[in-house]
CSV table of C-alpha atoms in Angstrom, one decimal:
chain,number,residue,atom,x,y,z
A,418,ASP,CA,0.0,0.0,0.0
A,419,VAL,CA,1.3,3.4,-1.0
A,420,LYS,CA,2.3,5.6,1.9
A,421,VAL,CA,3.0,9.3,2.5
A,422,THR,CA,3.6,10.0,6.2
A,423,GLN,CA,3.8,13.4,7.8
A,424,SER,CA,5.7,13.5,11.1
A,425,SER,CA,3.0,15.2,13.2
A,426,ARG,CA,-0.8,15.4,13.1
A,427,TYR,CA,-0.9,18.4,15.4
A,428,LEU,CA,1.6,21.0,16.3
A,429,VAL,CA,1.5,24.2,18.4
A,430,LYS,CA,4.4,26.6,18.1
A,431,ARG,CA,5.2,30.1,19.3
A,432,THR,CA,5.6,33.1,17.1
A,433,GLY,CA,9.1,33.5,15.9
A,434,GLU,CA,10.1,29.8,16.3
A,435,LYS,CA,11.7,27.9,13.5
A,436,VAL,CA,9.4,25.0,12.6
A,437,PHE,CA,10.1,21.9,10.6
A,438,LEU,CA,7.4,19.8,9.0
A,439,GLU,CA,8.6,16.4,7.7
A,440,CYS,CA,7.2,14.2,5.0
A,441,VAL,CA,8.3,10.8,3.9
A,442,GLN,CA,7.1,8.6,1.0
A,443,ASP,CA,7.8,5.0,0.3
A,444,MET,CA,6.9,4.9,-3.4
A,445,ASP,CA,10.1,6.1,-4.9
A,446,HIS,CA,8.3,9.1,-6.4
A,447,GLU,CA,10.3,11.8,-8.0
A,448,ASN,CA,7.8,14.6,-7.2
A,449,MET,CA,6.9,15.9,-3.8
A,450,PHE,CA,4.7,18.8,-2.8
A,451,TRP,CA,3.7,20.9,0.1
A,452,TYR,CA,0.3,22.6,0.2
A,453,ARG,CA,-1.5,24.6,2.8
A,454,GLN,CA,-5.3,24.5,3.1
A,455,ASP,CA,-7.4,27.3,4.6
A,456,PRO,CA,-11.2,27.7,4.7
A,457,GLY,CA,-12.4,29.5,1.7
A,458,LEU,CA,-9.0,29.5,0.0
A,459,GLY,CA,-8.7,25.8,-0.9
A,460,LEU,CA,-5.4,24.1,-1.4
A,461,ARG,CA,-2.5,26.3,-2.3
A,462,LEU,CA,0.9,25.1,-3.4
A,463,ILE,CA,3.8,26.3,-1.4
A,464,TYR,CA,6.8,24.4,-2.9
A,465,PHE,CA,7.4,21.3,-4.9
A,466,SER,CA,10.5,19.2,-5.7
A,467,TYR,CA,11.1,17.0,-8.7
A,468,ASP,CA,14.4,15.5,-7.6
A,469,VAL,CA,16.8,15.4,-4.8
A,470,LYS,CA,18.1,18.9,-4.0
A,471,MET,CA,15.8,20.4,-6.6
A,472,LYS,CA,12.9,22.7,-5.7
A,473,GLU,CA,10.5,25.0,-7.3
A,474,LYS,CA,8.3,27.8,-5.8
A,475,GLY,CA,4.6,27.3,-5.8
A,476,ASP,CA,2.0,30.0,-5.5
A,477,ILE,CA,2.7,31.1,-1.9
A,478,PRO,CA,6.4,30.5,-1.0
A,479,GLU,CA,6.9,33.6,1.1
A,480,GLY,CA,7.9,32.8,4.7
A,481,TYR,CA,8.7,29.1,3.8
A,482,SER,CA,11.7,27.1,2.6
A,483,VAL,CA,12.1,23.5,1.8
A,484,SER,CA,14.8,20.8,1.9
A,485,ARG,CA,15.1,17.6,0.0
A,486,GLU,CA,18.3,15.8,0.8
A,487,LYS,CA,17.0,12.3,0.1
A,488,LYS,CA,14.4,11.2,-2.5
A,489,GLU,CA,12.0,9.9,0.1
A,490,ARG,CA,12.0,12.9,2.4
A,491,PHE,CA,10.7,16.5,1.8
A,492,SER,CA,10.8,19.0,4.6
A,493,LEU,CA,9.0,22.3,4.9
A,494,ILE,CA,10.6,24.9,7.1
A,495,LEU,CA,9.0,28.0,8.6
A,496,GLU,CA,12.0,30.2,9.2
A,497,SER,CA,10.2,32.4,11.8
A,498,ALA,CA,6.6,31.2,12.4
A,499,SER,CA,3.8,33.8,12.4
A,500,THR,CA,0.2,33.6,13.4
A,501,ASN,CA,-0.9,33.8,9.7
A,502,GLN,CA,0.9,30.5,9.1
A,503,THR,CA,-1.7,28.8,11.3
A,504,SER,CA,-3.1,26.3,8.8
A,505,MET,CA,-3.5,22.7,7.7
A,506,TYR,CA,-0.3,21.5,5.8
A,507,LEU,CA,-0.6,18.7,3.4
A,508,CYS,CA,2.3,16.8,1.8
A,509,ALA,CA,1.9,14.8,-1.5
A,510,SER,CA,4.0,12.8,-3.8
A,511,SER,CA,3.6,11.6,-7.4
A,512,LEU,CA,5.6,9.9,-10.2
A,513,TRP,CA,7.1,12.1,-13.0
A,514,SER,CA,5.0,10.4,-15.7
A,515,SER,CA,2.1,11.0,-18.0
A,516,ASN,CA,0.2,8.5,-15.9
A,517,THR,CA,0.9,10.3,-12.7
A,518,GLU,CA,-1.4,10.1,-9.7
A,519,ALA,CA,-1.0,12.1,-6.4
A,520,PHE,CA,-0.9,10.6,-3.0
A,521,PHE,CA,-1.4,12.6,0.1
A,522,GLY,CA,-0.3,12.4,3.7
A,523,GLN,CA,-2.7,12.7,6.7
A,524,GLY,CA,-2.0,16.4,7.2
A,525,THR,CA,-0.4,18.5,9.9
A,526,ARG,CA,-2.6,21.0,11.7
A,527,LEU,CA,-0.2,23.8,12.8
A,528,THR,CA,-1.2,26.4,15.3
A,529,VAL,CA,1.1,29.4,15.8
A,530,VAL,CA,0.4,31.3,19.0
B,150,LYS,CA,-3.9,30.0,-16.1
B,151,GLN,CA,-5.8,26.8,-15.3
B,152,GLU,CA,-8.9,27.3,-13.1
B,153,VAL,CA,-10.9,24.5,-11.6
B,154,THR,CA,-14.5,25.0,-10.5
B,155,GLN,CA,-16.7,22.7,-8.5
B,156,ILE,CA,-20.4,23.0,-8.3
B,157,PRO,CA,-22.3,22.9,-6.0
B,158,ALA,CA,-20.1,24.1,-3.1
B,159,ALA,CA,-22.4,22.1,-0.7
B,160,LEU,CA,-25.0,19.4,-1.1
B,161,SER,CA,-27.3,17.7,1.3
B,162,VAL,CA,-29.3,14.7,0.3
B,163,PRO,CA,-31.2,11.9,2.0
B,164,GLU,CA,-29.6,8.4,2.3
B,165,GLY,CA,-30.1,6.2,-0.7
B,166,GLU,CA,-30.1,8.9,-3.4
B,167,ASN,CA,-27.9,8.8,-6.4
B,168,LEU,CA,-26.0,12.1,-6.9
B,169,VAL,CA,-23.6,13.9,-9.2
B,170,LEU,CA,-20.8,16.2,-8.4
B,171,ASN,CA,-19.5,18.5,-11.1
B,172,CYS,CA,-16.0,19.7,-11.9
B,173,SER,CA,-15.1,22.1,-14.7
B,174,PHE,CA,-11.6,23.3,-15.9
B,175,THR,CA,-10.7,26.1,-18.2
B,176,ASP,CA,-7.7,24.6,-20.1
B,177,SER,CA,-8.3,21.2,-21.8
B,178,ALA,CA,-4.6,20.5,-22.1
B,179,ILE,CA,-4.4,18.3,-19.0
B,180,TYR,CA,-2.6,15.1,-18.3
B,181,ASN,CA,-5.0,13.4,-15.9
B,182,LEU,CA,-7.9,14.3,-13.5
B,183,GLN,CA,-8.1,13.0,-10.0
B,184,TRP,CA,-11.0,12.9,-7.5
B,185,PHE,CA,-10.3,13.0,-3.8
B,186,ARG,CA,-12.2,12.7,-0.6
B,187,GLN,CA,-11.4,14.6,2.5
B,188,ASP,CA,-12.9,14.0,5.9
B,189,PRO,CA,-12.8,16.9,8.5
B,190,GLY,CA,-9.3,17.5,9.8
B,191,LYS,CA,-7.8,14.7,7.7
B,192,GLY,CA,-5.7,14.4,4.6
B,193,LEU,CA,-6.9,13.6,1.0
B,194,THR,CA,-7.8,10.1,0.0
B,195,SER,CA,-7.6,9.3,-3.7
B,196,LEU,CA,-10.9,8.0,-5.1
B,197,LEU,CA,-10.4,7.8,-8.8
B,198,LEU,CA,-7.8,8.8,-11.4
B,199,ILE,CA,-8.9,9.3,-15.0
B,200,GLN,CA,-6.0,9.5,-17.5
B,201,SER,CA,-6.4,11.9,-20.3
B,202,SER,CA,-7.0,9.2,-22.9
B,203,GLN,CA,-9.9,7.7,-20.8
B,204,ARG,CA,-13.5,8.8,-20.6
B,205,GLU,CA,-14.5,7.2,-17.3
B,206,GLN,CA,-13.4,5.2,-14.4
B,207,THR,CA,-15.4,3.1,-11.9
B,208,SER,CA,-14.7,2.0,-8.3
B,209,GLY,CA,-17.6,0.4,-6.4
B,210,ARG,CA,-20.5,2.8,-6.2
B,211,LEU,CA,-18.4,5.6,-7.7
B,212,ASN,CA,-18.1,6.5,-11.4
B,213,ALA,CA,-16.1,9.4,-12.7
B,214,SER,CA,-16.3,10.7,-16.3
B,215,LEU,CA,-14.1,13.0,-18.2
B,216,ASP,CA,-14.8,15.2,-21.3
B,217,LYS,CA,-11.6,17.0,-22.1
B,218,SER,CA,-13.1,18.9,-25.0
B,219,SER,CA,-15.7,20.6,-22.9
B,220,GLY,CA,-13.5,20.8,-19.8
B,221,ARG,CA,-15.8,18.8,-17.6
B,222,SER,CA,-15.8,15.9,-15.2
B,223,THR,CA,-18.5,14.4,-13.1
B,224,LEU,CA,-18.4,12.1,-10.1
B,225,TYR,CA,-21.5,9.9,-9.8
B,226,ILE,CA,-22.2,8.3,-6.4
B,227,ALA,CA,-24.8,5.6,-6.4
B,228,ALA,CA,-27.0,4.7,-3.5
B,229,SER,CA,-25.5,7.2,-1.1
B,230,GLN,CA,-24.8,6.3,2.5
B,231,PRO,CA,-24.1,8.5,5.6
B,232,GLY,CA,-20.5,7.4,5.5
B,233,ASP,CA,-20.1,9.2,2.1
B,234,SER,CA,-20.4,12.5,3.9
B,235,ALA,CA,-17.2,14.4,3.3
B,236,THR,CA,-15.7,17.0,1.1
B,237,TYR,CA,-15.0,15.9,-2.5
B,238,LEU,CA,-12.1,17.6,-4.4
B,239,CYS,CA,-11.4,17.5,-8.1
B,240,ALA,CA,-7.8,18.2,-9.3
B,241,VAL,CA,-6.3,18.3,-12.8
B,242,PHE,CA,-2.7,17.6,-13.7
B,243,GLN,CA,-1.4,20.5,-15.7
B,244,GLY,CA,1.7,18.7,-16.9
B,245,ALA,CA,3.2,15.9,-14.9
B,246,GLN,CA,4.0,18.1,-11.9
B,247,LYS,CA,1.4,20.8,-11.5
B,248,LEU,CA,-1.8,19.8,-9.7
B,249,VAL,CA,-4.6,22.4,-9.7
B,250,PHE,CA,-7.5,21.9,-7.3
B,251,GLY,CA,-11.1,23.0,-7.2
B,252,GLN,CA,-12.6,24.4,-4.0
B,253,GLY,CA,-14.5,21.2,-3.3
B,254,THR,CA,-18.1,20.1,-2.7
B,255,ARG,CA,-19.1,19.5,0.9
B,256,LEU,CA,-21.5,16.5,0.8
B,257,THR,CA,-23.9,15.6,3.6
B,258,ILE,CA,-25.9,12.4,3.5
B,259,ASN,CA,-28.8,12.5,5.9
B,260,PRO,CA,-29.9,9.1,7.5
């Protein structure tokens, strides 16, 4: 069974903290994605990566960075957390193929206080 | 820029009814289209993937169709059950890497 696993279901962090969200996939997928989901705004792409050490900005990269040192792991970093980054964060992976299909993790609900 | 629209935004029906959820997209040059289900506070679960060369896919009580030329997909749910209550999201692959989502349809099945 395909698996995308996010390190935490719930996180509470303080304003100004550096926050790491981790995502691991076991399907040998080239592509990995980080989205945030907010009521009324839907899913918005923050960053994606198509290979180790490669990354591309999505629609809302400001305030975030990412790291992909190994193919199976994609980390989202909030350099200095702010209250407007309180959200549901979703990680996904997919093959680089015309028959691609996306698989999502269980989500991380981040609250910044 | 690809835009994906889902209508209706919310739907409430009695148990046992057959229902249709709609998804439309503005750019027909897509790779694939995928339907997801999301329960409150959870991640997305893939329901059906329709490749660009296909016109429909079926899984149990679910049937999804794709008409690329008109920019439309429908998700048909037969004999709805309370456990089908969730938000249903449609997403198109714009190329092999860019996934564009609709806003979703929040479905409630009343016992």
